[in-house]
Amino acid sequence: CISAMALSREHQTALNVLKEEIKHAPVSAITTITHDMLLCDKFIVSDSPFSTLPYDDNWTWNRSRTKKTATLQNMTVDMQKLNARRKHSRTIPTLKIWLYTLYISETQQKYAYWCEIGRDSWLNEKKNEEIQNREAAQAPKPTPLFGNLTVQDFSFLAPFAEPSVAREFGWQGEEEEDQPMDNVLDNNEPNNV
């Protein structure tokens, strides 16, 4: 059993949340955590272990390292942290939950659940991202200095550009052969070599 002082800062925070929430959280018979319960700071105490956690086709849960055991008041507490883990290469929610087993006596146990980072924070991030994208799309586009000119409007400069640049701008086809620059200006006069 690890003393509370020897725990990592993250585990110490989780233990402090348990210490505060256990004072006033009602004990329920919940054994299944649903998607609706994946909300920041959701805390549940149950008489039975949590047998089912939510997941979907793109993500599941990953237990971080091992369980940590600490003493809190007159009981022993096992803590385990779980994070959402990607199953496929899609965007997944950022989720972090804690599961606790509280050993009150040799014969009595309680179980607790705390959602540290929930769907609501992920949905808010996605919503803010969507709003920013929408605002960027609706922002007025700068007015061109000379109206609606395109690269093709400057194709008259093709004879003065390097052939590769002219091709890149679509001013010269791939099949057209590169001409030496000194022959471009005066195609009608024979070369004096």
PDB file of C-alpha atoms in Angstrom:
ATOM      1  CA  CYS A   1       0.000   0.000   0.000  1.00  0.00           C
ATOM      2  CA  ILE A   2       1.450   3.344  -1.068  1.00  0.00           C
ATOM      3  CA  SER A   3       1.181   6.388   1.145  1.00  0.00           C
ATOM      4  CA  ALA A   4      -0.705   9.285  -0.425  1.00  0.00           C
ATOM      5  CA  MET A   5       2.512  11.324  -0.441  1.00  0.00           C
ATOM      6  CA  ALA A   6       4.315   8.710  -2.603  1.00  0.00           C
ATOM      7  CA  LEU A   7       1.674   8.850  -5.343  1.00  0.00           C
ATOM      8  CA  SER A   8       2.202  10.764  -8.576  1.00  0.00           C
ATOM      9  CA  ARG A   9       0.532  14.167  -8.783  1.00  0.00           C
ATOM     10  CA  GLU A  10      -2.131  12.704 -11.074  1.00  0.00           C
ATOM     11  CA  HIS A  11      -2.932   9.861  -8.676  1.00  0.00           C
ATOM     12  CA  GLN A  12      -2.863  12.280  -5.739  1.00  0.00           C
ATOM     13  CA  THR A  13      -5.460  14.440  -7.544  1.00  0.00           C
ATOM     14  CA  ALA A  14      -7.642  11.391  -8.174  1.00  0.00           C
ATOM     15  CA  LEU A  15      -7.375  10.421  -4.505  1.00  0.00           C
ATOM     16  CA  ASN A  16      -8.286  13.972  -3.397  1.00  0.00           C
ATOM     17  CA  VAL A  17     -11.341  13.961  -5.672  1.00  0.00           C
ATOM     18  CA  LEU A  18     -12.418  10.655  -4.123  1.00  0.00           C
ATOM     19  CA  LYS A  19     -11.870  12.053  -0.615  1.00  0.00           C
ATOM     20  CA  GLU A  20     -14.119  15.072  -1.324  1.00  0.00           C
ATOM     21  CA  GLU A  21     -16.813  13.371  -3.410  1.00  0.00           C
ATOM     22  CA  ILE A  22     -17.273  10.331  -1.161  1.00  0.00           C
ATOM     23  CA  LYS A  23     -18.532  12.644   1.616  1.00  0.00           C
ATOM     24  CA  HIS A  24     -21.771  13.510  -0.188  1.00  0.00           C
ATOM     25  CA  ALA A  25     -22.159  11.095  -3.124  1.00  0.00           C
ATOM     26  CA  PRO A  26     -25.169   8.795  -2.782  1.00  0.00           C
ATOM     27  CA  VAL A  27     -24.508   5.077  -3.113  1.00  0.00           C
ATOM     28  CA  SER A  28     -26.264   3.552  -6.113  1.00  0.00           C
ATOM     29  CA  ALA A  29     -26.645   0.117  -7.650  1.00  0.00           C
ATOM     30  CA  ILE A  30     -25.196   1.210 -11.008  1.00  0.00           C
ATOM     31  CA  THR A  31     -22.916  -1.381 -12.620  1.00  0.00           C
ATOM     32  CA  THR A  32     -22.930  -0.095 -16.209  1.00  0.00           C
ATOM     33  CA  ILE A  33     -21.272   3.170 -17.208  1.00  0.00           C
ATOM     34  CA  THR A  34     -23.006   4.565 -20.296  1.00  0.00           C
ATOM     35  CA  HIS A  35     -21.924   7.152 -22.872  1.00  0.00           C
ATOM     36  CA  ASP A  36     -24.166   9.655 -21.079  1.00  0.00           C
ATOM     37  CA  MET A  37     -22.036   9.243 -17.948  1.00  0.00           C
ATOM     38  CA  LEU A  38     -18.822  10.239 -19.736  1.00  0.00           C
ATOM     39  CA  LEU A  39     -19.119  13.840 -18.550  1.00  0.00           C
ATOM     40  CA  CYS A  40     -16.408  15.891 -16.860  1.00  0.00           C
ATOM     41  CA  ASP A  41     -16.458  15.516 -13.089  1.00  0.00           C
ATOM     42  CA  LYS A  42     -19.225  12.903 -13.107  1.00  0.00           C
ATOM     43  CA  PHE A  43     -18.808  10.897  -9.922  1.00  0.00           C
ATOM     44  CA  ILE A  44     -20.693   7.717  -8.984  1.00  0.00           C
ATOM     45  CA  VAL A  45     -20.465   5.422  -5.970  1.00  0.00           C
ATOM     46  CA  SER A  46     -21.888   1.922  -6.249  1.00  0.00           C
ATOM     47  CA  ASP A  47     -22.357  -1.171  -4.096  1.00  0.00           C
ATOM     48  CA  SER A  48     -21.310  -3.332  -7.077  1.00  0.00           C
ATOM     49  CA  PRO A  49     -18.315  -3.244  -9.394  1.00  0.00           C
ATOM     50  CA  PHE A  50     -18.683  -1.522 -12.744  1.00  0.00           C
ATOM     51  CA  SER A  51     -18.932  -4.401 -15.180  1.00  0.00           C
ATOM     52  CA  THR A  52     -19.475  -2.474 -18.413  1.00  0.00           C
ATOM     53  CA  LEU A  53     -17.794   0.615 -19.841  1.00  0.00           C
ATOM     54  CA  PRO A  54     -18.940   2.375 -23.026  1.00  0.00           C
ATOM     55  CA  TYR A  55     -16.944   2.167 -26.260  1.00  0.00           C
ATOM     56  CA  ASP A  56     -17.635   2.344 -29.997  1.00  0.00           C
ATOM     57  CA  ASP A  57     -16.289   1.094 -33.324  1.00  0.00           C
ATOM     58  CA  ASN A  58     -13.390   3.583 -33.349  1.00  0.00           C
ATOM     59  CA  TRP A  59     -12.170   3.484 -29.761  1.00  0.00           C
ATOM     60  CA  THR A  60     -11.968   1.388 -26.624  1.00  0.00           C
ATOM     61  CA  TRP A  61     -10.321   1.747 -23.205  1.00  0.00           C
ATOM     62  CA  ASN A  62      -6.664   1.469 -22.298  1.00  0.00           C
ATOM     63  CA  ARG A  63      -5.707   0.995 -18.648  1.00  0.00           C
ATOM     64  CA  SER A  64      -2.684   3.115 -17.838  1.00  0.00           C
ATOM     65  CA  ARG A  65      -0.011   1.037 -16.203  1.00  0.00           C
ATOM     66  CA  THR A  66      -1.059  -0.799 -13.062  1.00  0.00           C
ATOM     67  CA  LYS A  67      -3.504  -0.222 -10.254  1.00  0.00           C
ATOM     68  CA  LYS A  68      -2.261   1.986  -7.441  1.00  0.00           C
ATOM     69  CA  THR A  69      -3.239   1.222  -3.873  1.00  0.00           C
ATOM     70  CA  ALA A  70      -3.367   3.907  -1.199  1.00  0.00           C
ATOM     71  CA  THR A  71      -4.841   4.462   2.230  1.00  0.00           C
ATOM     72  CA  LEU A  72      -7.581   7.046   2.629  1.00  0.00           C
ATOM     73  CA  GLN A  73      -8.924   7.648   6.131  1.00  0.00           C
ATOM     74  CA  ASN A  74      -9.695   4.134   7.465  1.00  0.00           C
ATOM     75  CA  MET A  75      -9.903   2.315   4.163  1.00  0.00           C
ATOM     76  CA  THR A  76      -7.671   0.962   1.428  1.00  0.00           C
ATOM     77  CA  VAL A  77      -8.307   2.247  -2.083  1.00  0.00           C
ATOM     78  CA  ASP A  78      -7.328   0.671  -5.407  1.00  0.00           C
ATOM     79  CA  MET A  79      -7.229   3.216  -8.239  1.00  0.00           C
ATOM     80  CA  GLN A  80      -6.892   2.657 -11.946  1.00  0.00           C
ATOM     81  CA  LYS A  81      -6.846   5.233 -14.710  1.00  0.00           C
ATOM     82  CA  LEU A  82      -8.301   4.496 -18.155  1.00  0.00           C
ATOM     83  CA  ASN A  83      -7.932   6.546 -21.344  1.00  0.00           C
ATOM     84  CA  ALA A  84      -9.715   6.259 -24.667  1.00  0.00           C
ATOM     85  CA  ARG A  85      -7.562   4.336 -27.155  1.00  0.00           C
ATOM     86  CA  ARG A  86      -7.983   4.367 -30.926  1.00  0.00           C
ATOM     87  CA  LYS A  87      -9.012   1.144 -32.673  1.00  0.00           C
ATOM     88  CA  HIS A  88      -8.747   2.604 -36.179  1.00  0.00           C
ATOM     89  CA  SER A  89      -7.076   5.665 -37.625  1.00  0.00           C
ATOM     90  CA  ARG A  90     -10.001   8.002 -36.935  1.00  0.00           C
ATOM     91  CA  THR A  91     -10.334  10.910 -34.562  1.00  0.00           C
ATOM     92  CA  ILE A  92     -11.393   9.748 -31.140  1.00  0.00           C
ATOM     93  CA  PRO A  93     -12.608  11.604 -28.082  1.00  0.00           C
ATOM     94  CA  THR A  94     -10.141  12.571 -25.397  1.00  0.00           C
ATOM     95  CA  LEU A  95     -11.451  10.724 -22.358  1.00  0.00           C
ATOM     96  CA  LYS A  96      -9.954   9.919 -18.970  1.00  0.00           C
ATOM     97  CA  ILE A  97     -11.797   8.039 -16.245  1.00  0.00           C
ATOM     98  CA  TRP A  98     -10.837   6.624 -12.868  1.00  0.00           C
ATOM     99  CA  LEU A  99     -12.204   3.458 -11.285  1.00  0.00           C
ATOM    100  CA  TYR A 100     -11.826   2.964  -7.552  1.00  0.00           C
ATOM    101  CA  THR A 101     -12.344  -0.024  -5.298  1.00  0.00           C
ATOM    102  CA  LEU A 102     -12.851   1.012  -1.672  1.00  0.00           C
ATOM    103  CA  TYR A 103     -12.065  -1.660   0.933  1.00  0.00           C
ATOM    104  CA  ILE A 104     -14.056  -0.388   3.896  1.00  0.00           C
ATOM    105  CA  SER A 105     -13.682  -3.584   5.927  1.00  0.00           C
ATOM    106  CA  GLU A 106     -12.747  -7.197   5.232  1.00  0.00           C
ATOM    107  CA  THR A 107     -16.283  -7.920   4.111  1.00  0.00           C
ATOM    108  CA  GLN A 108     -17.480  -4.561   2.768  1.00  0.00           C
ATOM    109  CA  GLN A 109     -16.445  -2.945  -0.510  1.00  0.00           C
ATOM    110  CA  LYS A 110     -17.730   0.051  -2.451  1.00  0.00           C
ATOM    111  CA  TYR A 111     -16.858   1.090  -5.978  1.00  0.00           C
ATOM    112  CA  ALA A 112     -16.470   4.577  -7.384  1.00  0.00           C
ATOM    113  CA  TYR A 113     -16.203   6.110 -10.835  1.00  0.00           C
ATOM    114  CA  TRP A 114     -14.876   9.565 -11.699  1.00  0.00           C
ATOM    115  CA  CYS A 115     -14.747  11.043 -15.195  1.00  0.00           C
ATOM    116  CA  GLU A 116     -11.841  13.494 -15.223  1.00  0.00           C
ATOM    117  CA  ILE A 117     -12.020  14.354 -18.939  1.00  0.00           C
ATOM    118  CA  GLY A 118     -15.364  13.647 -20.571  1.00  0.00           C
ATOM    119  CA  ARG A 119     -17.316  13.823 -23.793  1.00  0.00           C
ATOM    120  CA  ASP A 120     -18.459  17.338 -23.013  1.00  0.00           C
ATOM    121  CA  SER A 121     -14.900  18.714 -23.142  1.00  0.00           C
ATOM    122  CA  TRP A 122     -14.215  16.832 -26.393  1.00  0.00           C
ATOM    123  CA  LEU A 123     -17.524  17.964 -27.907  1.00  0.00           C
ATOM    124  CA  ASN A 124     -16.761  21.556 -26.886  1.00  0.00           C
ATOM    125  CA  GLU A 125     -13.354  21.310 -28.581  1.00  0.00           C
ATOM    126  CA  LYS A 126     -14.956  19.905 -31.759  1.00  0.00           C
ATOM    127  CA  LYS A 127     -17.710  22.551 -31.631  1.00  0.00           C
ATOM    128  CA  ASN A 128     -15.151  25.358 -31.238  1.00  0.00           C
ATOM    129  CA  GLU A 129     -13.137  23.931 -34.130  1.00  0.00           C
ATOM    130  CA  GLU A 130     -16.266  23.785 -36.310  1.00  0.00           C
ATOM    131  CA  ILE A 131     -17.189  27.377 -35.382  1.00  0.00           C
ATOM    132  CA  GLN A 132     -13.683  28.575 -36.250  1.00  0.00           C
ATOM    133  CA  ASN A 133     -13.814  26.738 -39.599  1.00  0.00           C
ATOM    134  CA  ARG A 134     -17.263  28.171 -40.359  1.00  0.00           C
ATOM    135  CA  GLU A 135     -16.152  31.706 -39.446  1.00  0.00           C
ATOM    136  CA  ALA A 136     -13.053  31.354 -41.623  1.00  0.00           C
ATOM    137  CA  ALA A 137     -15.196  30.162 -44.553  1.00  0.00           C
ATOM    138  CA  GLN A 138     -17.622  33.068 -44.082  1.00  0.00           C
ATOM    139  CA  ALA A 139     -14.908  35.707 -43.694  1.00  0.00           C
ATOM    140  CA  PRO A 140     -14.845  38.167 -46.587  1.00  0.00           C
ATOM    141  CA  LYS A 141     -12.243  37.296 -49.168  1.00  0.00           C
ATOM    142  CA  PRO A 142      -9.786  40.046 -50.047  1.00  0.00           C
ATOM    143  CA  THR A 143     -10.750  41.903 -53.214  1.00  0.00           C
ATOM    144  CA  PRO A 144      -8.136  41.469 -55.939  1.00  0.00           C
ATOM    145  CA  LEU A 145      -6.298  44.670 -56.783  1.00  0.00           C
ATOM    146  CA  PHE A 146      -7.053  44.374 -60.508  1.00  0.00           C
ATOM    147  CA  GLY A 147     -10.396  42.592 -60.469  1.00  0.00           C
ATOM    148  CA  ASN A 148     -10.739  38.862 -61.125  1.00  0.00           C
ATOM    149  CA  LEU A 149      -7.506  38.182 -62.997  1.00  0.00           C
ATOM    150  CA  THR A 150      -6.343  34.602 -63.390  1.00  0.00           C
ATOM    151  CA  VAL A 151      -2.983  33.098 -64.238  1.00  0.00           C
ATOM    152  CA  GLN A 152      -4.255  32.534 -67.794  1.00  0.00           C
ATOM    153  CA  ASP A 153      -4.696  36.314 -68.180  1.00  0.00           C
ATOM    154  CA  PHE A 154      -0.902  36.556 -68.060  1.00  0.00           C
ATOM    155  CA  SER A 155      -0.251  33.881 -70.699  1.00  0.00           C
ATOM    156  CA  PHE A 156       1.083  36.617 -73.015  1.00  0.00           C
ATOM    157  CA  LEU A 157       4.230  36.454 -70.863  1.00  0.00           C
ATOM    158  CA  ALA A 158       4.912  32.832 -71.892  1.00  0.00           C
ATOM    159  CA  PRO A 159       7.613  33.746 -74.440  1.00  0.00           C
ATOM    160  CA  PHE A 160       9.552  35.547 -71.703  1.00  0.00           C
ATOM    161  CA  ALA A 161       9.273  32.794 -69.070  1.00  0.00           C
ATOM    162  CA  GLU A 162      11.342  29.692 -68.626  1.00  0.00           C
ATOM    163  CA  PRO A 163       9.582  26.814 -70.458  1.00  0.00           C
ATOM    164  CA  SER A 164       9.098  24.840 -67.236  1.00  0.00           C
ATOM    165  CA  VAL A 165       7.417  27.854 -65.593  1.00  0.00           C
ATOM    166  CA  ALA A 166       5.209  28.410 -68.644  1.00  0.00           C
ATOM    167  CA  ARG A 167       4.126  24.746 -68.496  1.00  0.00           C
ATOM    168  CA  GLU A 168       3.476  24.985 -64.747  1.00  0.00           C
ATOM    169  CA  PHE A 169       1.163  27.960 -65.342  1.00  0.00           C
ATOM    170  CA  GLY A 170      -0.552  26.161 -68.214  1.00  0.00           C
ATOM    171  CA  TRP A 171       0.718  28.649 -70.815  1.00  0.00           C
ATOM    172  CA  GLN A 172       2.566  25.988 -72.815  1.00  0.00           C
ATOM    173  CA  GLY A 173       1.589  22.362 -73.429  1.00  0.00           C
ATOM    174  CA  GLU A 174       3.784  19.459 -72.432  1.00  0.00           C
ATOM    175  CA  GLU A 175       4.270  18.511 -76.044  1.00  0.00           C
ATOM    176  CA  GLU A 176       5.660  21.895 -77.012  1.00  0.00           C
ATOM    177  CA  GLU A 177       9.389  21.740 -77.216  1.00  0.00           C
ATOM    178  CA  ASP A 178      11.579  24.033 -75.203  1.00  0.00           C
ATOM    179  CA  GLN A 179      12.973  26.796 -77.381  1.00  0.00           C
ATOM    180  CA  PRO A 180      16.159  28.640 -76.591  1.00  0.00           C
ATOM    181  CA  MET A 181      15.349  32.109 -75.210  1.00  0.00           C
ATOM    182  CA  ASP A 182      17.326  33.919 -77.941  1.00  0.00           C
ATOM    183  CA  ASN A 183      15.079  32.386 -80.659  1.00  0.00           C
ATOM    184  CA  VAL A 184      11.760  33.255 -79.019  1.00  0.00           C
ATOM    185  CA  LEU A 185      11.676  36.929 -79.916  1.00  0.00           C
ATOM    186  CA  ASP A 186      12.593  36.594 -83.570  1.00  0.00           C
ATOM    187  CA  ASN A 187      11.249  33.307 -84.959  1.00  0.00           C
ATOM    188  CA  ASN A 188      11.064  34.627 -88.543  1.00  0.00           C
ATOM    189  CA  GLU A 189      14.741  35.479 -88.885  1.00  0.00           C
ATOM    190  CA  PRO A 190      17.224  32.692 -89.582  1.00  0.00           C
ATOM    191  CA  ASN A 191      19.908  32.010 -87.016  1.00  0.00           C
ATOM    192  CA  ASN A 192      23.266  33.465 -87.914  1.00  0.00           C
ATOM    193  CA  VAL A 193      25.575  30.775 -86.700  1.00  0.00           C
TER     194      VAL A 193
END
